[in-house]
PDB file of C-alpha atoms in Angstrom:
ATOM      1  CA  UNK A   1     236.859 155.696-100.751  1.00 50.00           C
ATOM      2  CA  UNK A   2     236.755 157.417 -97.664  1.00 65.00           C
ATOM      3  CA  UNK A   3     237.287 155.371 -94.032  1.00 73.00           C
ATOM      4  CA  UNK A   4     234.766 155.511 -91.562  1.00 72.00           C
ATOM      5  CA  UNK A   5     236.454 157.995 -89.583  1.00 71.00           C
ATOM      6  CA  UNK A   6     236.313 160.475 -92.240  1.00 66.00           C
ATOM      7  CA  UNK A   7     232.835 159.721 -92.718  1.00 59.00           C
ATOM      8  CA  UNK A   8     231.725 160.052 -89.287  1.00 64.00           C
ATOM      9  CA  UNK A   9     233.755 163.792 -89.159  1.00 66.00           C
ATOM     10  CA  UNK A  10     232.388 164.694 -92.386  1.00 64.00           C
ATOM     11  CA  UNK A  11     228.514 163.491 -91.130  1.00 64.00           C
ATOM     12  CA  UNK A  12     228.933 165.613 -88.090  1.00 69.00           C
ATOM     13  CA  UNK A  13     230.389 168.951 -89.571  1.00 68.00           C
ATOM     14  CA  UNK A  14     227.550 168.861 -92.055  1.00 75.00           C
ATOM     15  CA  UNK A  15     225.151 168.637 -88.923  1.00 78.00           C
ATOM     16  CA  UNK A  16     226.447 170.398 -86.538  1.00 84.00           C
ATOM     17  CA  UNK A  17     229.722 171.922 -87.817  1.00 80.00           C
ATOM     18  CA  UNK A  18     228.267 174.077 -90.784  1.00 82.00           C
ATOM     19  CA  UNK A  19     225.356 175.123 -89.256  1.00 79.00           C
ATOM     20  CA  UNK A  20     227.324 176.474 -86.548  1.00 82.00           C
ATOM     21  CA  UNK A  21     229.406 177.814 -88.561  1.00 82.00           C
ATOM     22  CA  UNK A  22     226.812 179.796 -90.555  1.00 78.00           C
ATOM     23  CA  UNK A  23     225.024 181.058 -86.922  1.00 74.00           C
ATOM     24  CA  UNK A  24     228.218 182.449 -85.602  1.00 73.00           C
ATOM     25  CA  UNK A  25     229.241 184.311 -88.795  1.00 72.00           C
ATOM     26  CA  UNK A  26     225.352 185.922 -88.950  1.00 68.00           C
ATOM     27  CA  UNK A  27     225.489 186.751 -85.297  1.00 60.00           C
ATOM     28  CA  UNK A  28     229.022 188.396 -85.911  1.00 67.00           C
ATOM     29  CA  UNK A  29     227.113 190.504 -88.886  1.00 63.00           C
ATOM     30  CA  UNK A  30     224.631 191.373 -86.902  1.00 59.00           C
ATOM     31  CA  UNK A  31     226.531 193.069 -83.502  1.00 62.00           C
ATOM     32  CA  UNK A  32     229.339 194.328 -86.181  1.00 60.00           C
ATOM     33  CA  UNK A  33     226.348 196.525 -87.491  1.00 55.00           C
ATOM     34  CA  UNK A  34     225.307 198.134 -84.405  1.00 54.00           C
ATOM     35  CA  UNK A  35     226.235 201.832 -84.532  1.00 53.00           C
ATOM     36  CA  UNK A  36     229.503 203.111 -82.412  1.00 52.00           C
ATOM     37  CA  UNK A  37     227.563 205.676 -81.197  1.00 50.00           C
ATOM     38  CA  UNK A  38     225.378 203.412 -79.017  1.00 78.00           C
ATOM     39  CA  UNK A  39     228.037 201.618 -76.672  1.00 91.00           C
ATOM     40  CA  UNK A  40     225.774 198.620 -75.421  1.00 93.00           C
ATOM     41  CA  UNK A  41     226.809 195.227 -74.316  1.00 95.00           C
ATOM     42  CA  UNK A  42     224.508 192.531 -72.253  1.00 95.00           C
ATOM     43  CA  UNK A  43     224.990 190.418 -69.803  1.00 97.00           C
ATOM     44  CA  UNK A  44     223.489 186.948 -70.290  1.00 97.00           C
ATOM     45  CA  UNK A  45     223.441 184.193 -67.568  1.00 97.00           C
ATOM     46  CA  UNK A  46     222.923 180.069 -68.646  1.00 95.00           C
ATOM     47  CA  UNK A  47     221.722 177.130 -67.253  1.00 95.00           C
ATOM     48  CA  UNK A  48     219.633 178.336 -64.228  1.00 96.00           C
ATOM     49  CA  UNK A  49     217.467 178.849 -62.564  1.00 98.00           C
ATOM     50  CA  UNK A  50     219.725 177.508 -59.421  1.00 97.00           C
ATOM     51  CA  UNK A  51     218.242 178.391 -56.009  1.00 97.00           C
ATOM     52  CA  UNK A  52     221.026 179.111 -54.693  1.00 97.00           C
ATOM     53  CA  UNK A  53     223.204 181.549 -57.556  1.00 97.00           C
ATOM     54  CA  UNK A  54     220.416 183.128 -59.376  1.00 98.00           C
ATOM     55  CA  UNK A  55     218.460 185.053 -56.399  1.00 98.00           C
ATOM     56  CA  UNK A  56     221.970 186.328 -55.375  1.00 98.00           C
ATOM     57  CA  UNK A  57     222.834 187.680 -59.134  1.00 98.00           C
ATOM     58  CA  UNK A  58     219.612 189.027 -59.146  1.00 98.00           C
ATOM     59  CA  UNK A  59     219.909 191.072 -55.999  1.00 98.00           C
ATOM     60  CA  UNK A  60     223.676 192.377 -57.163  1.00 98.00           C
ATOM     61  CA  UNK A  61     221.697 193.045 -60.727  1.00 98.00           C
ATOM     62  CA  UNK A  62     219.319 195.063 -58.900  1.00 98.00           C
ATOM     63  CA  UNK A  63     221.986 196.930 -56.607  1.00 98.00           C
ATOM     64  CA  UNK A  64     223.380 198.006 -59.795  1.00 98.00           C
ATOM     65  CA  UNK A  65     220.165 199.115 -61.927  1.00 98.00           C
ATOM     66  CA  UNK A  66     221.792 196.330 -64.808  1.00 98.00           C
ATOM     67  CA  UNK A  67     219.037 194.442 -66.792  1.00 97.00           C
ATOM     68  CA  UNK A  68     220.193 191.250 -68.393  1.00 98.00           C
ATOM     69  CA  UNK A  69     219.139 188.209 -69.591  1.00 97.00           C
ATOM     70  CA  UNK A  70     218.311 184.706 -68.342  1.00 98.00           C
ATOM     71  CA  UNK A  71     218.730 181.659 -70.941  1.00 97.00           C
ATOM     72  CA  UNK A  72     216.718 179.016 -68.294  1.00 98.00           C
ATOM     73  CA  UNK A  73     216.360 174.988 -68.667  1.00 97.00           C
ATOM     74  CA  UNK A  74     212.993 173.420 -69.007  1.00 97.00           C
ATOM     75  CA  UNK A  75     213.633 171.063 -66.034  1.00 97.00           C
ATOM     76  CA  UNK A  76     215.366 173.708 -63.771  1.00 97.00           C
ATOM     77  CA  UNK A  77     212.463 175.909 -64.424  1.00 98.00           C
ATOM     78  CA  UNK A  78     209.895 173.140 -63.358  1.00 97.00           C
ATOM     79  CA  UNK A  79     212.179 172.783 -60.197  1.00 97.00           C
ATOM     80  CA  UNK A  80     212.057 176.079 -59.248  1.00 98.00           C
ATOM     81  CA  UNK A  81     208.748 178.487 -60.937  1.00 98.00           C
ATOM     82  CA  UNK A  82     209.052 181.031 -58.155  1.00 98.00           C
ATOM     83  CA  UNK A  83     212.632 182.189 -58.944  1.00 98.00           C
ATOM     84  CA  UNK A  84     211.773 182.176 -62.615  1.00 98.00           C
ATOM     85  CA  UNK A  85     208.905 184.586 -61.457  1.00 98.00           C
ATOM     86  CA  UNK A  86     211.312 186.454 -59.729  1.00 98.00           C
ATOM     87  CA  UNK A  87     214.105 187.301 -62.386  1.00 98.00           C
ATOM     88  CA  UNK A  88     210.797 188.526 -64.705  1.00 98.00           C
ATOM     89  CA  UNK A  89     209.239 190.326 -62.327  1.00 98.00           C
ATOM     90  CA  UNK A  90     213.045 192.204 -61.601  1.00 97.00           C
ATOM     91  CA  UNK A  91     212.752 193.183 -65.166  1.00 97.00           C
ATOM     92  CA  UNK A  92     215.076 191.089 -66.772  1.00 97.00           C
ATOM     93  CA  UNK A  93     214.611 188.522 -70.052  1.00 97.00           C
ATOM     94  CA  UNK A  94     213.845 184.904 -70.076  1.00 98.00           C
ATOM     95  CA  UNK A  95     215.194 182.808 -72.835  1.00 97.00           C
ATOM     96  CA  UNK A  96     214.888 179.093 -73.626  1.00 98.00           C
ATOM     97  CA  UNK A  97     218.260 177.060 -73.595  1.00 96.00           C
ATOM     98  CA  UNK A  98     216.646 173.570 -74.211  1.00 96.00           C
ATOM     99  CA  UNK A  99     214.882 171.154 -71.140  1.00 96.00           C
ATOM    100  CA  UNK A 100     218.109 169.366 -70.080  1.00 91.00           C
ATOM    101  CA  UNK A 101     221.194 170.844 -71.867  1.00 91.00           C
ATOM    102  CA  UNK A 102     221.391 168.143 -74.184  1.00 88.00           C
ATOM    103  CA  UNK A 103     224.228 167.966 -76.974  1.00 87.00           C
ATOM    104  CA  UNK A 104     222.670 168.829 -80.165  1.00 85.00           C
ATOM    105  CA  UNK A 105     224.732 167.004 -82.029  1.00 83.00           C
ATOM    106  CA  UNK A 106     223.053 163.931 -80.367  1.00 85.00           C
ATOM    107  CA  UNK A 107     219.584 164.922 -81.247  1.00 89.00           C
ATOM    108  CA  UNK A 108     217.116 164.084 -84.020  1.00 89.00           C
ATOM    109  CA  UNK A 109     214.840 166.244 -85.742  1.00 92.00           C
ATOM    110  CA  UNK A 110     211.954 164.594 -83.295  1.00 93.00           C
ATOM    111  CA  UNK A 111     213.818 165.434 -80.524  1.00 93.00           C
ATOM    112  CA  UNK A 112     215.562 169.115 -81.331  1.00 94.00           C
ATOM    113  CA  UNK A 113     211.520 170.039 -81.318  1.00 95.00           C
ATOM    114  CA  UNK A 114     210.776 167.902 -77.943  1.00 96.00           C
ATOM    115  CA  UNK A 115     213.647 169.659 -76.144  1.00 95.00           C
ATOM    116  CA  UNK A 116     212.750 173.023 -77.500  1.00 97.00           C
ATOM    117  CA  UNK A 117     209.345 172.914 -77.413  1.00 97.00           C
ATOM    118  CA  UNK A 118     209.226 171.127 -73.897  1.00 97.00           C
ATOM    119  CA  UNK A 119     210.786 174.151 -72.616  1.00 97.00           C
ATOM    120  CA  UNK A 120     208.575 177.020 -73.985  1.00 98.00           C
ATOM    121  CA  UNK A 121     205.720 175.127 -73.148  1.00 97.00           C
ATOM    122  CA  UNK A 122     207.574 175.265 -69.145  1.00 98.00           C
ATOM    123  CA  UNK A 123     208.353 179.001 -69.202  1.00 98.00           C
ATOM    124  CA  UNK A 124     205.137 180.288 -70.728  1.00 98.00           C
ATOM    125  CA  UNK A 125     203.311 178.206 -68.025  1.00 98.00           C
ATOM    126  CA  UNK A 126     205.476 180.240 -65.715  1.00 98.00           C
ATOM    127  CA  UNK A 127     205.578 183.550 -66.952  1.00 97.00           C
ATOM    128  CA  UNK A 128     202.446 183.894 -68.959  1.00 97.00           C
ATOM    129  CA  UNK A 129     203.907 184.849 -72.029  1.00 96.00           C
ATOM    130  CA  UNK A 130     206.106 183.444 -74.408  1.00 96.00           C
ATOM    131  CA  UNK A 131     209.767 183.808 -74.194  1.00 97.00           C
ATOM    132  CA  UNK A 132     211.325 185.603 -76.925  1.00 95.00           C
ATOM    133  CA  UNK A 133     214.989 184.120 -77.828  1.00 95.00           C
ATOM    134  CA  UNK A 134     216.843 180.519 -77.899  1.00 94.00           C
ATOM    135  CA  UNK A 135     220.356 179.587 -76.862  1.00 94.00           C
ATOM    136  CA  UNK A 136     221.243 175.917 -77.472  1.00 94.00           C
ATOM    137  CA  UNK A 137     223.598 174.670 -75.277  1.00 92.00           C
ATOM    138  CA  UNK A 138     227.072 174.750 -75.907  1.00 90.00           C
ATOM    139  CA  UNK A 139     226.461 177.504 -78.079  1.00 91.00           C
ATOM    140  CA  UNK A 140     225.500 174.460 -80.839  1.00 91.00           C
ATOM    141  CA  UNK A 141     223.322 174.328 -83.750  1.00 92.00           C
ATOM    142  CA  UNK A 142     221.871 171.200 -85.721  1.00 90.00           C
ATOM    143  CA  UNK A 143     220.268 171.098 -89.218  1.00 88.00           C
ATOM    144  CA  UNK A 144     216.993 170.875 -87.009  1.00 91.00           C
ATOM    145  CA  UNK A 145     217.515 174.058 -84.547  1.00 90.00           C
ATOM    146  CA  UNK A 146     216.317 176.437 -87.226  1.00 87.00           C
ATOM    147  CA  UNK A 147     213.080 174.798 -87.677  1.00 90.00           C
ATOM    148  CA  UNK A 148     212.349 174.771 -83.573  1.00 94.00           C
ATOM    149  CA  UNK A 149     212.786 178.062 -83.470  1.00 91.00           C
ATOM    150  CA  UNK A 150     210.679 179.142 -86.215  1.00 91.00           C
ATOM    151  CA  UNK A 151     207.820 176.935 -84.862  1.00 94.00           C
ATOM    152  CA  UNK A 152     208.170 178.770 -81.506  1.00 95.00           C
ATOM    153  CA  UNK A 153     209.119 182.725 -82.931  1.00 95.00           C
ATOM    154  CA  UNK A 154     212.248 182.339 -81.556  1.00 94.00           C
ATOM    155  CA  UNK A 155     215.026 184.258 -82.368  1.00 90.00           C
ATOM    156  CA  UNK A 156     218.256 182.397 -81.753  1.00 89.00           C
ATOM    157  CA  UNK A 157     221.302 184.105 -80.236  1.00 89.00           C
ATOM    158  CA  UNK A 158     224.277 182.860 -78.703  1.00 87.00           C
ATOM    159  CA  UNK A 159     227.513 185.683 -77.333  1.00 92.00           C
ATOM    160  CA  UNK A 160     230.392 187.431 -78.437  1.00 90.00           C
ATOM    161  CA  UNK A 161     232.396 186.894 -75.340  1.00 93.00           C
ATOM    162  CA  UNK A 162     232.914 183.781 -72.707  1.00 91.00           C
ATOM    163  CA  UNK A 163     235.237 184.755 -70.085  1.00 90.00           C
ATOM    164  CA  UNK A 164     235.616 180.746 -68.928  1.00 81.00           C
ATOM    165  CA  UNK A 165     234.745 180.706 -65.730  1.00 78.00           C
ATOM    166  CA  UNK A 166     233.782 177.023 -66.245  1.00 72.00           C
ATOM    167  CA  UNK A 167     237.820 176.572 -66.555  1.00 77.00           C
ATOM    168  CA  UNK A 168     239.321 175.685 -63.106  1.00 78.00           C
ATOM    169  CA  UNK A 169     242.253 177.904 -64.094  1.00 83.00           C
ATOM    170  CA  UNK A 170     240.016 180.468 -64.162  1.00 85.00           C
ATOM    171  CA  UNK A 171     239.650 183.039 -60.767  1.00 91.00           C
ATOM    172  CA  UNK A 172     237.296 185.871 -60.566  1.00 93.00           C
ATOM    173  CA  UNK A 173     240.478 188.313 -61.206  1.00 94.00           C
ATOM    174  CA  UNK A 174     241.249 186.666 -65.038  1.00 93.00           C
ATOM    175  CA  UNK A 175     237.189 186.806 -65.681  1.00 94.00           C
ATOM    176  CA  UNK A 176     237.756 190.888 -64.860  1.00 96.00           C
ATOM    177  CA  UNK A 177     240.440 191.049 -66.990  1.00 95.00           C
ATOM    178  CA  UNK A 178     239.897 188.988 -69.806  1.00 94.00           C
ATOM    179  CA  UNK A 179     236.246 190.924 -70.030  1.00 95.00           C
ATOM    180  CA  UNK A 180     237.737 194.573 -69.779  1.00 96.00           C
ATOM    181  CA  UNK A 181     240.546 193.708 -72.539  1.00 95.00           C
ATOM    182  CA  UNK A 182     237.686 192.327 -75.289  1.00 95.00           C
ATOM    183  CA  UNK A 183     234.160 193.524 -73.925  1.00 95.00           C
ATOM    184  CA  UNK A 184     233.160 196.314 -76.743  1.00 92.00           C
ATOM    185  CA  UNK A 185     229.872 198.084 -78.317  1.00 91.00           C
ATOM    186  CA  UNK A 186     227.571 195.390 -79.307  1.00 90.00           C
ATOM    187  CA  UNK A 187     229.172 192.341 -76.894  1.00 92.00           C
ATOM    188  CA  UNK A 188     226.993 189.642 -75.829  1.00 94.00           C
ATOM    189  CA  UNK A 189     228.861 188.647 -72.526  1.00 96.00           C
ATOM    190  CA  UNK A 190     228.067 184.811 -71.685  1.00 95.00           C
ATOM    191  CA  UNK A 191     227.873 183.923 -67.897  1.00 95.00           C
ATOM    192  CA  UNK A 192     226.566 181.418 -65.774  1.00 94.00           C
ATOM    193  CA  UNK A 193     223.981 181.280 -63.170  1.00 96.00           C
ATOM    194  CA  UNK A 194     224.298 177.441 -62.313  1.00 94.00           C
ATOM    195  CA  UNK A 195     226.848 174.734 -62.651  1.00 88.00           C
ATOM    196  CA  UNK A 196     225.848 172.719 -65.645  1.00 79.00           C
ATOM    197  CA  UNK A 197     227.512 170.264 -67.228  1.00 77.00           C
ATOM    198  CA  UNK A 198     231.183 169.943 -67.204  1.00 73.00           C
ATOM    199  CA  UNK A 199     231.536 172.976 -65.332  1.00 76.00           C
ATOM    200  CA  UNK A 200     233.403 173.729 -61.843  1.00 83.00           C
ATOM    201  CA  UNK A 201     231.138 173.313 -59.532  1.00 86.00           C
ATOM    202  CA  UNK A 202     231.831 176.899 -58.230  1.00 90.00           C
ATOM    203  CA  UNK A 203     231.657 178.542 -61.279  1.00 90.00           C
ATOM    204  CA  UNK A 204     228.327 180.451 -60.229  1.00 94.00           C
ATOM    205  CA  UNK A 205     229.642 181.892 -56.929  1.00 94.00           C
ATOM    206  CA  UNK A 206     232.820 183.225 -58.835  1.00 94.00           C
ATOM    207  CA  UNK A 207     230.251 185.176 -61.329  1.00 95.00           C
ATOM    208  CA  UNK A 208     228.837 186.212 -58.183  1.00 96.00           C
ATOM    209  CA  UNK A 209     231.879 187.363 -56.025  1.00 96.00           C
ATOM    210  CA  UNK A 210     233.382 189.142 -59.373  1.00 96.00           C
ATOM    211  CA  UNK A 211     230.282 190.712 -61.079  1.00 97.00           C
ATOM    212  CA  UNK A 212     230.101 193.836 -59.201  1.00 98.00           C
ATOM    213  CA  UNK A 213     233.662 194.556 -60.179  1.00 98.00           C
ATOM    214  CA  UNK A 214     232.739 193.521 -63.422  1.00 97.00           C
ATOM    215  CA  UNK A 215     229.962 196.208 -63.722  1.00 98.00           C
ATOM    216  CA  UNK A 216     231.819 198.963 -62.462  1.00 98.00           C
ATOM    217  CA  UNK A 217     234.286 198.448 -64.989  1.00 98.00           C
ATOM    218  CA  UNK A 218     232.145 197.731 -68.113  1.00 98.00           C
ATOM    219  CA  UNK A 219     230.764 200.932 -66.886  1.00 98.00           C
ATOM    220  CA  UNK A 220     234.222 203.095 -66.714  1.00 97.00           C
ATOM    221  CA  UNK A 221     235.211 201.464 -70.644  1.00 96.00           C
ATOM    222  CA  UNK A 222     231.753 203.694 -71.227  1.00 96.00           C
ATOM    223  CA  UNK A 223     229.927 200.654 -72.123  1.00 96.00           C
ATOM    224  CA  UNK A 224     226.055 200.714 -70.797  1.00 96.00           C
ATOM    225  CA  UNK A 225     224.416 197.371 -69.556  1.00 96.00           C
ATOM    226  CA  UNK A 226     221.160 196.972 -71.171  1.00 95.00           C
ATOM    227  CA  UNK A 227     218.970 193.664 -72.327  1.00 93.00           C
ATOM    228  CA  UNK A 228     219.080 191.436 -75.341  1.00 92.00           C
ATOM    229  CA  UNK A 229     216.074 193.144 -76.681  1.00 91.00           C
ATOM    230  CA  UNK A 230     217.591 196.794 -76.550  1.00 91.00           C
ATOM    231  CA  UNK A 231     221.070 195.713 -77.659  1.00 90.00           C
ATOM    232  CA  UNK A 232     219.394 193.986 -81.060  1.00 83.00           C
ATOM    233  CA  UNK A 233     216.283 195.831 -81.097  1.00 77.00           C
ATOM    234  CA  UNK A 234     216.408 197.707 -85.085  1.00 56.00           C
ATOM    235  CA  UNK A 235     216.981 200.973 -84.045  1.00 53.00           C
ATOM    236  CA  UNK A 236     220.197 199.776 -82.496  1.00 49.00           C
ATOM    237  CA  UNK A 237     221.315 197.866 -85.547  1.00 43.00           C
ATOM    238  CA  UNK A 238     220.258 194.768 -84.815  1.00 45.00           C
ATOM    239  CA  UNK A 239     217.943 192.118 -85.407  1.00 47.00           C
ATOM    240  CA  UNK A 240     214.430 193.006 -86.156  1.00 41.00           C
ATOM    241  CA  UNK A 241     212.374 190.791 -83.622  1.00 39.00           C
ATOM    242  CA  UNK A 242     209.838 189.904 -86.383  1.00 38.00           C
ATOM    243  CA  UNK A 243     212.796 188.336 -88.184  1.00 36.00           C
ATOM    244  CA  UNK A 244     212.610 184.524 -89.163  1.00 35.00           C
ATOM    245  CA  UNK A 245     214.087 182.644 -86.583  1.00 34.00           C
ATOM    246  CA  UNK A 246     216.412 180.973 -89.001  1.00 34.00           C
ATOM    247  CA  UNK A 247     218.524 184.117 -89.075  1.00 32.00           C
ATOM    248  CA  UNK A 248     220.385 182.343 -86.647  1.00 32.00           C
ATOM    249  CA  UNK A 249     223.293 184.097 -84.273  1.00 35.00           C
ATOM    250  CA  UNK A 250     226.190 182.932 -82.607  1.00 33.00           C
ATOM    251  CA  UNK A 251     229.863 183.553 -81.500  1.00 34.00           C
ATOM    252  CA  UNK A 252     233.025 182.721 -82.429  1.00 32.00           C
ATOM    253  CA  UNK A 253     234.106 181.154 -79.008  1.00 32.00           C
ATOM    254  CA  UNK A 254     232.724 177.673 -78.194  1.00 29.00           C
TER     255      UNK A 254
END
């Protein structure tokens, strides 16, 4: 008879752990099949908007022609409408990455749809549209994230590289080279645009002060810069954006 302990692990792989699991290895499928010949990663930035951080990443984005993509919280969003405004008009993607950054593994079916649902409702109020893909935080998946996606068409999508600038070992100069040694055709390149949870409190401005470096040399490896919807658009390999949303993606760092 198992111990309580083993129950408890066993209960939480089989809600969080497999589903995971089972994102990560689709989302590996799916970048793995992007042709060599079209050498496209994208930059994706979490937790914001900050009011600070994101208007600053926005104007280096825009120094260097890069589009990328936003994953936004519901409640930051509500805080700050006008800089949400501002990173769609620049050009770039808004994504949903839940209201507060909750850990799925604490949330119910009832509440997996609050937290996702709160937070379309937020950034279609801002943008006039609906946003297009979901990142839950941490990069986590419950038996419930499927189904609030599919009720919002969302297509959910995590990275293929986190350069862990939330560590505070971590200096601009490891970010640079830890991305040139594993960024590669088809990488999804998680950064952050605020300090969320658990995170050095400076981890935005060291995305800042590094990212032009980081650009040029993404750039020199022959790798273009180009949003989520290009890098998995069909013709590029990727995922079809009619697809279910319970083709789930994700990476295999946490």
């Amino acid at each position: 008879m198992p111990d309580s302990l083993t129950l408890l692990l066993m209960t939480l792989f089989g809600y969080v752990g497999l589903p995971t699991l089972l994102a990560r290895t689709g989302f590996s499928r799916a970048l793995k099949g992007a042709p060599a010949a079209l050498p496209q990663v994208a930059l994706t930035f979490d937790d914001g908007p900050d009011p600070v951080w994101t208007p600053r990443i926005l104007e280096i984005l825009d120094r260097h022609g890069v589009t990328a993509t936003f994953f936004m919280l519901g409640s930051q969003a509500e805080a700050h409408p006008e800089i949400v405004r501002q990173v769609a008009a620049a050009g770039h993607e808004v994504g949903v990455h839940g209201y507060r950054h909750q850990m799925p593994a604490l949330l119910g079916l009832r509440a997996t749809l609050q937290d996702v649902g709160a937070t379309v409702q937020v950034l279609t109020s801002i943008l006039g549209h609906r946003p297009r893909y979901y990142r839950p935080p941490w990069g986590i998946f419950n038996l419930w994230t499927g189904i609030a996606a599919r009720r919002h068409n969302l297509i959910p999508v995590v990275w293929s590289l986190y350069v862990s600038e939330w560590s505070r070992r971590t200096t601009a100069q490891s970010i640079y080279v830890d991305a040139m040694r594993h960024a590669q055709p088809g990488t999804v390149l998680l950064l952050h645009d605020c300090a969320g949870p658990g995170s050095r409190r400076d981890a935005p401005a060291i995305v800042a002060r590094v990212l032009p470096r980081l650009i040029a040399g993404l750039r020199r490896k022959g790798l273009e810069l180009v949003g989520l919807s290009q890098l998995l658009s069909p013709g590029n390999g990727g995922l079809p954006h009619d697809a279910a949303p319970d083709q789930s993606v994700g990476s295999p760092r946490p």
